[in-house]
Short mmCIF file of C-alpha atoms and ligand atoms in Angstrom, two decimals:
data_model
loop_
_atom_site.label_atom_id
_atom_site.label_comp_id
_atom_site.label_asym_id
_atom_site.label_seq_id
_atom_site.Cartn_x
_atom_site.Cartn_y
_atom_site.Cartn_z
CA MET A 1 23.51 8.17 2.91
CA LEU A 2 22.98 10.08 6.16
CA GLY A 3 21.79 8.66 9.47
CA ASN A 4 22.11 5.24 11.05
CA PHE A 5 19.84 2.40 10.22
CA SER A 6 19.48 -1.35 10.20
CA TYR A 7 18.08 -3.44 7.25
CA CYS A 8 16.47 -6.78 7.47
CA ASN A 9 13.52 -8.11 5.48
CA PRO A 10 12.50 -11.63 6.67
CA THR A 11 9.83 -12.36 4.07
CA LYS A 12 10.62 -14.95 1.49
CA LEU A 13 9.09 -14.40 -1.92
CA TYR A 14 8.10 -16.91 -4.54
CA PHE A 15 7.48 -15.09 -7.85
CA GLY A 16 6.26 -16.17 -11.21
CA GLU A 17 3.72 -18.39 -12.98
CA ASP A 18 4.62 -21.47 -10.91
CA ALA A 19 5.00 -19.66 -7.56
CA ILE A 20 2.13 -21.61 -5.89
CA SER A 21 4.06 -24.87 -6.40
CA ASN A 22 6.12 -23.78 -3.27
CA LEU A 23 2.99 -23.51 -0.87
CA SER A 24 2.91 -27.10 0.36
CA SER A 25 6.66 -27.00 1.14
CA GLU A 26 6.25 -23.79 3.10
CA LEU A 27 3.09 -25.03 5.03
CA LYS A 28 5.04 -28.06 6.40
CA ASN A 29 6.94 -25.53 8.59
CA TYR A 30 3.74 -24.60 10.57
CA GLY A 31 1.13 -26.41 12.71
CA GLU A 32 -2.04 -28.03 11.49
CA ASN A 33 -4.75 -25.39 12.25
CA ILE A 34 -4.85 -22.90 9.42
CA LEU A 35 -7.02 -19.91 9.22
CA LEU A 36 -7.67 -19.17 5.50
CA VAL A 37 -8.39 -15.47 5.13
CA TYR A 38 -9.91 -14.02 1.99
CA GLY A 39 -12.10 -11.17 0.74
CA GLY A 40 -15.50 -10.88 -0.94
CA GLY A 41 -15.17 -13.85 -3.36
CA SER A 42 -12.96 -12.95 -6.22
CA ILE A 43 -10.64 -15.98 -5.41
CA LYS A 44 -13.66 -18.24 -5.83
CA LYS A 45 -14.46 -16.76 -9.24
CA ASN A 46 -10.82 -17.03 -10.62
CA GLY A 47 -10.18 -20.55 -9.30
CA ILE A 48 -7.50 -19.65 -6.73
CA TYR A 49 -9.60 -20.80 -3.89
CA ASP A 50 -9.98 -24.32 -5.17
CA GLN A 51 -6.28 -24.56 -5.97
CA VAL A 52 -5.52 -23.52 -2.33
CA ILE A 53 -7.92 -25.76 -0.69
CA THR A 54 -6.62 -28.75 -2.57
CA ILE A 55 -3.03 -27.98 -1.47
CA LEU A 56 -4.18 -27.45 2.15
CA LYS A 57 -6.04 -30.84 2.06
CA ASP A 58 -3.10 -32.63 0.62
CA CYS A 59 -0.95 -31.13 3.39
CA SER A 60 -3.58 -32.69 5.95
CA LYS A 61 -4.27 -29.26 7.35
CA LYS A 62 -7.34 -28.38 9.38
CA VAL A 63 -8.87 -25.40 7.74
CA THR A 64 -11.01 -22.56 9.24
CA GLU A 65 -12.22 -20.05 6.78
CA LEU A 66 -12.60 -16.36 7.37
CA SER A 67 -14.11 -14.64 4.45
CA GLY A 68 -15.54 -11.29 3.67
CA VAL A 69 -12.59 -9.14 4.57
CA MET A 70 -13.61 -5.91 2.93
CA SER A 71 -11.63 -3.31 1.18
CA ASN A 72 -10.45 -0.96 3.88
CA PRO A 73 -10.77 -3.70 6.64
CA THR A 74 -12.64 -2.49 9.73
CA LEU A 75 -11.95 -2.91 13.33
CA ASP A 76 -15.24 -4.75 13.85
CA LYS A 77 -14.02 -7.34 11.34
CA LEU A 78 -10.83 -7.58 13.29
CA TYR A 79 -12.63 -8.25 16.54
CA GLU A 80 -14.58 -11.07 14.65
CA GLY A 81 -11.29 -12.60 13.45
CA VAL A 82 -9.79 -12.60 16.83
CA LYS A 83 -12.71 -14.56 18.24
CA LEU A 84 -12.63 -17.10 15.47
CA ALA A 85 -8.85 -17.60 15.57
CA ARG A 86 -9.03 -18.11 19.40
CA GLU A 87 -11.84 -20.59 19.15
CA ASN A 88 -10.02 -22.68 16.59
CA ASN A 89 -6.51 -22.45 18.22
CA ILE A 90 -4.94 -21.19 15.02
CA ASP A 91 -1.37 -21.94 14.24
CA PHE A 92 -0.99 -20.09 11.03
CA ILE A 93 -2.89 -17.61 8.91
CA LEU A 94 -2.96 -17.93 5.15
CA ALA A 95 -4.09 -14.69 3.48
CA VAL A 96 -5.28 -14.99 -0.06
CA GLY A 97 -6.15 -11.58 -1.56
CA GLY A 98 -5.02 -7.94 -1.96
CA GLY A 99 -3.72 -5.45 0.48
CA SER A 100 -6.74 -5.44 2.52
CA VAL A 101 -6.70 -9.10 3.17
CA VAL A 102 -2.99 -9.17 3.81
CA ASP A 103 -3.11 -6.12 6.16
CA TYR A 104 -6.07 -7.51 7.98
CA SER A 105 -4.15 -10.79 8.40
CA LYS A 106 -1.23 -8.99 9.96
CA ALA A 107 -3.38 -7.08 12.37
CA LEU A 108 -4.95 -10.26 13.27
CA SER A 109 -1.71 -12.10 13.70
CA ALA A 110 -0.70 -9.56 16.34
CA SER A 111 -4.14 -9.33 18.04
CA VAL A 112 -5.10 -13.11 18.56
CA HIS A 113 -2.95 -13.43 21.69
CA CYS A 114 -3.10 -9.88 22.89
CA ASN A 115 -4.96 -9.32 26.19
CA GLU A 116 -5.54 -5.69 25.61
CA ASP A 117 -7.81 -3.98 23.05
CA PRO A 118 -5.82 -4.04 19.81
CA TRP A 119 -7.11 -0.68 18.54
CA GLU A 120 -5.87 1.00 21.71
CA LYS A 121 -2.62 -0.68 21.85
CA PHE A 122 -1.51 -1.01 18.21
CA TYR A 123 -3.31 1.87 16.52
CA LEU A 124 -3.74 4.57 19.15
CA ARG A 125 -0.79 4.00 21.39
CA MET A 126 1.28 2.64 18.40
CA GLU A 127 2.88 0.01 20.59
CA ASP A 128 4.32 -3.29 19.32
CA PRO A 129 3.08 -6.65 20.33
CA ASP A 130 4.68 -8.08 23.46
CA ASN A 131 2.48 -11.20 23.09
CA LYS A 132 2.85 -14.32 20.79
CA VAL A 133 2.35 -13.38 17.09
CA VAL A 134 0.67 -16.01 14.93
CA PRO A 135 2.73 -16.44 11.70
CA ILE A 136 1.21 -15.53 8.44
CA GLY A 137 1.81 -16.31 4.67
CA THR A 138 0.36 -14.62 1.71
CA ILE A 139 -0.90 -15.39 -1.81
CA LEU A 140 -1.16 -11.97 -3.41
CA THR A 141 -3.96 -11.36 -5.95
CA MET A 142 -3.72 -7.57 -6.33
CA VAL A 143 -0.77 -5.40 -6.76
CA GLY A 144 -0.08 -1.95 -5.14
CA THR A 145 0.31 -1.88 -1.37
CA GLY A 146 3.49 -3.71 -0.96
CA SER A 147 1.88 -5.48 2.08
CA GLU A 148 3.24 -8.84 0.92
CA MET A 149 6.80 -7.79 2.08
CA ASN A 150 6.15 -5.19 4.80
CA GLY A 151 4.70 -4.79 8.27
CA GLY A 152 2.02 -2.28 7.35
CA ALA A 153 -1.59 -3.12 8.46
CA VAL A 154 -4.13 -0.32 7.80
CA ILE A 155 -7.40 -0.66 9.77
CA THR A 156 -10.47 1.52 9.63
CA ASN A 157 -12.35 2.39 12.79
CA THR A 158 -15.72 3.24 11.15
CA LYS A 159 -17.22 4.57 14.52
CA ASP A 160 -14.46 7.14 15.08
CA LYS A 161 -13.98 7.66 11.43
CA LEU A 162 -10.26 7.06 11.54
CA LYS A 163 -8.19 5.02 9.16
CA ILE A 164 -4.82 4.29 10.65
CA GLY A 165 -1.83 2.27 9.34
CA LYS A 166 0.24 0.53 11.93
CA VAL A 167 3.68 -0.34 10.74
CA PHE A 168 4.55 -3.63 12.62
CA GLY A 169 8.06 -5.03 13.05
CA GLU A 170 9.69 -7.93 11.48
CA ASN A 171 7.94 -10.52 13.69
CA VAL A 172 4.68 -9.57 11.85
CA PHE A 173 5.97 -9.48 8.29
CA PRO A 174 4.65 -12.40 6.21
CA LYS A 175 6.92 -15.35 6.50
CA PHE A 176 6.51 -15.89 2.79
CA SER A 177 4.59 -14.38 -0.05
CA ILE A 178 3.52 -16.18 -3.24
CA MET A 179 3.19 -13.82 -6.29
CA ASN A 180 1.93 -14.89 -9.73
CA PRO A 181 1.48 -11.96 -12.01
CA LYS A 182 -1.13 -13.92 -13.99
CA VAL A 183 -3.41 -14.00 -10.95
CA THR A 184 -3.79 -10.17 -11.20
CA TYR A 185 -5.24 -10.35 -14.65
CA THR A 186 -8.83 -10.77 -13.34
CA LEU A 187 -8.68 -7.37 -11.50
CA PRO A 188 -11.21 -4.93 -12.69
CA LYS A 189 -9.51 -1.86 -14.53
CA TYR A 190 -10.47 0.45 -11.86
CA GLN A 191 -8.69 -1.57 -9.13
CA MET A 192 -5.80 -2.22 -11.41
CA VAL A 193 -5.00 1.39 -12.12
CA ALA A 194 -5.63 2.35 -8.52
CA GLY A 195 -3.04 -0.21 -7.55
CA PHE A 196 -0.62 1.33 -10.17
CA PHE A 197 -1.05 4.72 -8.54
CA ASP A 198 -0.60 3.39 -5.18
CA ILE A 199 2.80 2.11 -6.17
CA MET A 200 3.76 5.52 -7.64
CA SER A 201 2.64 7.39 -4.55
CA HIS A 202 4.63 5.03 -2.22
CA ILE A 203 7.81 5.88 -4.26
CA LEU A 204 6.98 9.53 -4.33
CA GLU A 205 6.32 9.74 -0.52
CA GLN A 206 9.88 8.49 0.03
CA TYR A 207 11.58 10.28 -2.89
CA PHE A 208 10.27 13.80 -1.84
CA SER A 209 12.34 14.11 1.41
CA ASN A 210 15.78 15.12 2.36
CA THR A 211 18.39 16.98 0.24
CA ASP A 212 21.48 14.83 0.58
CA ASP A 213 22.86 12.57 -2.30
CA ASN A 214 21.19 9.25 -1.57
CA THR A 215 21.37 5.97 -3.53
CA SER A 216 17.73 5.28 -2.64
CA ASP A 217 16.73 8.27 -4.84
CA TYR A 218 18.43 6.86 -7.85
CA VAL A 219 16.89 3.47 -7.24
CA MET A 220 13.40 5.21 -6.99
CA GLU A 221 13.97 7.09 -10.27
CA GLY A 222 14.54 3.62 -11.81
CA LEU A 223 11.48 2.01 -10.30
CA LEU A 224 9.36 5.03 -11.37
CA LYS A 225 10.54 4.94 -14.99
CA SER A 226 9.91 1.23 -15.17
CA LEU A 227 6.33 1.64 -13.61
CA ILE A 228 5.39 4.42 -16.01
CA HIS A 229 6.49 2.39 -18.92
CA SER A 230 4.81 -0.84 -17.92
CA SER A 231 1.64 0.69 -16.61
CA LEU A 232 0.94 2.41 -19.99
CA ILE A 233 1.37 -0.98 -21.65
CA ALA A 234 -0.84 -2.70 -19.20
CA VAL A 235 -3.82 -0.31 -19.44
CA LYS A 236 -3.90 -1.10 -23.14
CA ASN A 237 -3.36 -4.79 -22.70
CA PRO A 238 -3.94 -6.06 -19.08
CA GLU A 239 -2.69 -9.57 -20.14
CA ASP A 240 0.75 -8.40 -21.14
CA TYR A 241 2.73 -10.65 -18.77
CA GLU A 242 5.95 -8.72 -19.16
CA ALA A 243 4.23 -5.41 -18.03
CA ARG A 244 2.23 -7.07 -15.26
CA SER A 245 5.18 -8.98 -13.84
CA ASN A 246 7.36 -5.93 -13.77
CA ILE A 247 4.74 -3.96 -12.09
CA MET A 248 4.23 -6.64 -9.47
CA TRP A 249 7.90 -6.60 -8.73
CA ILE A 250 8.13 -2.78 -8.57
CA SER A 251 5.27 -2.68 -6.24
CA THR A 252 7.02 -4.88 -3.77
CA TRP A 253 10.23 -2.85 -3.86
CA ALA A 254 8.45 0.40 -3.60
CA LEU A 255 7.35 -0.41 -0.04
CA ASN A 256 9.39 -3.16 1.45
CA THR A 257 11.50 -0.70 3.55
CA PHE A 258 14.49 -0.81 1.22
CA VAL A 259 14.15 2.53 -0.54
CA ALA A 260 13.07 4.25 2.76
CA LYS A 261 16.75 3.72 4.17
CA GLY A 262 18.37 7.02 5.06
CA LYS A 263 15.24 8.97 4.13
CA SER A 264 12.92 11.01 6.40
CA THR A 265 10.06 10.29 4.20
CA ASP A 266 6.91 12.44 3.60
CA TRP A 267 3.68 10.41 3.70
CA MET A 268 1.28 13.50 3.67
CA VAL A 269 -0.49 12.22 0.51
CA HIS A 270 -1.25 9.03 2.44
CA MET A 271 -2.19 10.82 5.54
CA ILE A 272 -4.80 13.06 3.73
CA GLY A 273 -5.84 10.24 1.35
CA GLN A 274 -6.43 7.93 4.21
CA GLN A 275 -8.83 10.30 5.86
CA VAL A 276 -10.59 10.86 2.55
CA GLY A 277 -10.98 7.07 2.65
CA ALA A 278 -12.25 7.13 6.21
CA TYR A 279 -15.00 9.59 5.23
CA THR A 280 -15.99 7.98 1.97
CA ASN A 281 -14.62 4.39 1.98
CA ALA A 282 -13.20 5.15 -1.50
CA THR A 283 -10.52 2.93 -3.06
CA HIS A 284 -7.11 3.63 -1.55
CA GLY A 285 -5.17 4.35 -4.67
CA MET A 286 -7.87 6.67 -5.94
CA THR A 287 -7.82 8.83 -2.83
CA LEU A 288 -4.08 9.22 -3.41
CA ALA A 289 -4.53 10.13 -7.04
CA ALA A 290 -7.23 12.72 -6.23
CA VAL A 291 -4.89 14.29 -3.61
CA SER A 292 -1.43 14.17 -5.13
CA ILE A 293 -1.25 16.83 -7.83
CA PRO A 294 -2.70 19.75 -5.75
CA TYR A 295 -0.46 18.57 -2.79
CA TYR A 296 2.66 18.52 -4.88
CA ARG A 297 1.95 21.82 -6.51
CA PHE A 298 1.44 23.28 -3.03
CA ILE A 299 4.74 22.09 -1.67
CA MET A 300 6.77 22.35 -4.98
CA LYS A 301 8.60 25.53 -4.08
CA ASP A 302 9.70 24.05 -0.68
CA GLY A 303 11.47 21.29 -2.44
CA LEU A 304 12.24 22.91 -5.63
CA ASN A 305 15.54 21.12 -6.51
CA LYS A 306 14.00 17.78 -5.98
CA PHE A 307 10.92 18.66 -7.99
CA LYS A 308 13.27 19.82 -10.81
CA ARG A 309 15.34 16.57 -10.64
CA TYR A 310 12.10 14.60 -10.71
CA ALA A 311 11.02 16.44 -13.83
CA ILE A 312 14.27 15.86 -15.57
CA ASN A 313 15.07 12.36 -14.64
CA VAL A 314 11.69 10.73 -14.51
CA TRP A 315 9.64 12.80 -17.04
CA ASN A 316 12.48 13.74 -19.47
CA VAL A 317 11.79 17.45 -19.22
CA ASN A 318 14.33 19.48 -21.12
CA PRO A 319 15.65 22.19 -18.78
CA GLU A 320 17.24 24.39 -21.25
CA GLY A 321 16.27 27.97 -21.21
CA LYS A 322 13.87 27.46 -18.38
CA THR A 323 13.81 28.51 -14.68
CA ASP A 324 13.91 25.76 -12.07
CA GLU A 325 10.36 26.53 -11.29
CA GLU A 326 9.22 26.07 -15.00
CA VAL A 327 11.09 22.77 -15.12
CA ALA A 328 9.59 21.54 -11.85
CA LYS A 329 6.10 22.64 -12.91
CA GLU A 330 6.44 20.81 -16.28
CA GLY A 331 7.29 17.60 -14.41
CA LEU A 332 4.12 17.84 -12.34
CA ASP A 333 2.14 18.59 -15.63
CA ALA A 334 3.57 15.56 -17.33
CA MET A 335 2.60 13.49 -14.18
CA GLU A 336 -0.87 14.84 -14.46
CA GLU A 337 -1.26 13.81 -18.04
CA TYR A 338 0.03 10.36 -17.37
CA MET A 339 -2.51 9.98 -14.48
CA LYS A 340 -5.31 11.00 -16.85
CA LYS A 341 -4.06 8.49 -19.41
CA LEU A 342 -4.33 5.74 -16.84
CA GLY A 343 -7.92 6.77 -16.07
CA LEU A 344 -7.36 7.75 -12.42
CA VAL A 345 -9.87 9.71 -10.42
CA MET A 346 -8.37 13.34 -10.25
CA LYS A 347 -11.02 14.86 -7.81
CA ILE A 348 -12.09 13.99 -4.36
CA SER A 349 -15.61 15.14 -5.12
CA GLU A 350 -15.85 12.19 -7.46
CA LEU A 351 -15.03 9.86 -4.52
CA GLY A 352 -17.97 11.20 -2.42
CA VAL A 353 -16.26 14.03 -0.59
CA THR A 354 -18.71 16.94 0.01
CA GLU A 355 -17.74 20.54 1.01
CA ASP A 356 -19.07 19.99 4.53
CA MET A 357 -16.61 17.19 5.04
CA ILE A 358 -13.47 19.14 4.32
CA THR A 359 -12.76 20.75 7.74
CA ASP A 360 -13.25 17.39 9.43
CA ILE A 361 -11.08 15.55 6.97
CA ALA A 362 -8.35 18.11 7.47
CA LYS A 363 -8.58 18.20 11.28
CA SER A 364 -8.44 14.42 11.44
CA SER A 365 -5.39 14.04 9.06
CA PHE A 366 -2.11 13.30 10.99
CA ILE A 367 0.60 15.83 10.31
CA LEU A 368 3.90 14.30 9.66
CA PRO A 369 7.28 16.26 9.54
CA GLY A 370 9.39 14.31 7.09
CA GLY A 371 8.68 16.03 3.93
CA TYR A 372 9.58 19.49 2.44
CA ARG A 373 6.96 21.37 4.26
CA VAL A 374 5.32 20.77 7.61
CA LEU A 375 1.59 21.50 6.81
CA THR A 376 -0.81 23.16 9.11
CA THR A 377 -4.42 22.00 9.33
CA LYS A 378 -5.52 25.14 7.49
CA GLU A 379 -3.08 24.43 4.68
CA ILE A 380 -4.56 20.81 4.44
CA GLU A 381 -8.01 22.47 4.14
CA THR A 382 -6.69 24.64 1.23
CA ILE A 383 -5.13 21.62 -0.55
CA LEU A 384 -8.32 19.58 -0.09
CA LYS A 385 -10.41 22.57 -1.57
CA GLU A 386 -8.10 22.29 -4.59
CA CYS A 387 -8.78 18.60 -4.92
CA MET A 388 -12.46 19.21 -5.25
O1 LIG B 1 -12.56 -8.81 -1.82
P1 LIG B 1 -12.30 -9.58 -3.15
O2 LIG B 1 -13.49 -10.25 -3.69
O3 LIG B 1 -11.08 -10.33 -3.24
O4 LIG B 1 -12.04 -8.39 -4.22
C1 LIG B 1 -11.02 -7.39 -4.16
C2 LIG B 1 -11.46 -6.07 -3.85
O5 LIG B 1 -12.75 -5.77 -4.04
C3 LIG B 1 -10.55 -7.26 -5.56
N1 LIG B 1 -9.47 -8.17 -6.02
C4 LIG B 1 -8.28 -8.41 -5.34
N2 LIG B 1 -7.61 -9.33 -6.17
C5 LIG B 1 -8.47 -9.52 -7.28
C6 LIG B 1 -9.61 -8.85 -7.19
N3 LIG B 1 -10.65 -9.01 -8.07
C7 LIG B 1 -10.42 -9.76 -9.16
N4 LIG B 1 -9.28 -10.42 -9.31
C8 LIG B 1 -8.27 -10.32 -8.40
N5 LIG B 1 -7.05 -11.00 -8.59
O6 LIG B 1 -10.01 -5.90 -5.58
C9 LIG B 1 -10.68 -5.16 -4.57
C10 LIG B 1 -9.64 -4.29 -3.87
O7 LIG B 1 -8.77 -5.16 -3.14
P2 LIG B 1 -7.98 -4.54 -1.80
O8 LIG B 1 -7.23 -5.69 -1.16
O9 LIG B 1 -8.92 -3.72 -1.00
O10 LIG B 1 -6.99 -3.58 -2.47
P3 LIG B 1 -5.51 -3.09 -2.14
O11 LIG B 1 -4.59 -4.15 -2.57
O12 LIG B 1 -5.28 -1.82 -2.85
O13 LIG B 1 -5.57 -2.88 -0.58
C11 LIG B 1 -6.02 -1.72 0.00
C12 LIG B 1 -5.76 -1.64 1.43
O14 LIG B 1 -4.38 -1.63 1.85
C13 LIG B 1 -4.02 -0.47 2.57
C14 LIG B 1 -5.11 0.45 2.06
O15 LIG B 1 -5.22 1.63 3.11
C15 LIG B 1 -6.41 -0.30 2.04
O16 LIG B 1 -6.93 -0.44 3.35
N6 LIG B 1 -2.63 -0.21 2.40
C16 LIG B 1 -1.68 -0.95 3.03
C17 LIG B 1 -0.30 -0.74 2.88
C18 LIG B 1 0.73 -1.49 3.66
N7 LIG B 1 0.33 -2.70 4.00
O17 LIG B 1 1.85 -1.09 3.74
C19 LIG B 1 0.19 0.63 2.45
C20 LIG B 1 -0.86 1.19 1.60
O18 LIG B 1 -0.52 2.58 1.43
C21 LIG B 1 -2.26 1.10 1.81
O19 LIG B 1 -2.57 2.10 2.88
ZN1 LIG B 2 -0.72 3.33 -0.35
#
C-alpha cells in the first residue's frame, strides 16, 4: 500500500429483509420536520411509500413531501428543493429511492443553508460546505451507485449540458441506510442490469490504476467474481434472494471509499459516460456499458500487466502459450461476452448519440490523470467514434 490516507465511513447500514424495522429508532435521533424525498412514483406502486408514511406518523413526525426527483437529477430540481426545505424548516431528509434520489438529497442537504449558488460553489469550484448540513438517511430501492454509503452527489445542469459529480465529505454521507434486497425485485430489467454494470464499472475504475501490490486489488477481484456469478443468476431469476442480496452488498463496497484506498483511480469511463448522459439523458449504467469496451481496448497496452492479471484472475483466461497482449485481449473479449449476456447497451448511438454530438461530448468530458493513460480530447473523440 503506497501513499498516506485516512479511512472513516460514518454511515450505519441496516441490511436484510427486516431492515426497515430500524427506521423508527433512527428517526428518534432527529428533529420533527422531515422532508421525504422520492422519485417518479415507483415507491407508491410497490408499497414502500405507505410503509414509510405509517412509520413517520407513528414517530409523530411532521412530513413534507418532495416527489418527482428524476433520473439524473437536475439543478433546477435542486433549487426547487432548497426553497421547499427552507420554507418548512427541515430538520432531516429521508431519501427513498435509487441513486438519483439519494444523490439529490445529499446535494440538497449541503445546499439548504448555503448562502451562495450551490452549483457555483459545490460543482464548479468544488468547494465543501462551510454552512450547516441537514442530516440525511436513506431507504435504498435500486442497486448500483453506492450512494447509500458515500458522499457522491451527481447533478445535471441541463442548460449548460454538464453532468458533474461532487464528492462531499463525511458530514454529507447518509447517517444511515436501510437496504432490503427484496425491495429491488420490482426494478425493470433494463434498470436492474444497468445497475449491475454500474457496480462493475466502479470497481474497474479503481482497479485499473497503479502498478504496486495493493490489497485493494485483491478485494476488487473478489467483488468482481461474486458480481459476475450473482448477476448471471439474477438476470435469469430476478427474485433469487441470494443473488440479489449479494449484489446489493457488493454495490455498497464497490464505492464506499474502501477499495479506493492507496489507489490513484481512473474514472475516465465515468467522465465520458456522464457527458454522454448530459447530451442524451440516458440511463447512467448504460452510458458506462456503451463506453467501456472501446475505452479499455484503447488503453490496454498502457496497463498491459494489469489487464493480463484481470483476464487471468477475474475471467479465468488460461495464459499458457500466449503473449501478454493475447491474454489481456481475451479478458476483454470475455467481459464483452458477459455484458451481452446481461443485455447491456453496447453502443452510444443506441442511447441517442448522433455523429454531430461527438466533438462536443469529447470537449466537455473532464480528463483525469489517475489511470494508465492521460487521454487527450482528440483521443476521447476517437474512442467515442468506436462506441458508435
Ligand atoms: O423515480 P422512480 O419512480 O422511483 O423510478 C426509478 C427510476 O425510474 C426506478 N426505480 C428505482 N427503484 C425502483 C424503481 N422502479 C421499480 N422498483 C424499484 N425498487 O429506477 C429508475 C432509475 O433510478 P435512478 O435512481 O435514476 O438510478 P440509479 O440508482 O442508477 O442512479 C443514477 C444516478 O446516480 C448517479 C448517476 O450519475 C445518476 O445521476 N451516480 C451516483 C454516484 C454516487 N453517488 O457515488 C456514482 C455513480 O457513478 C453515478 O454517477
Ligand atoms: Zn457509476
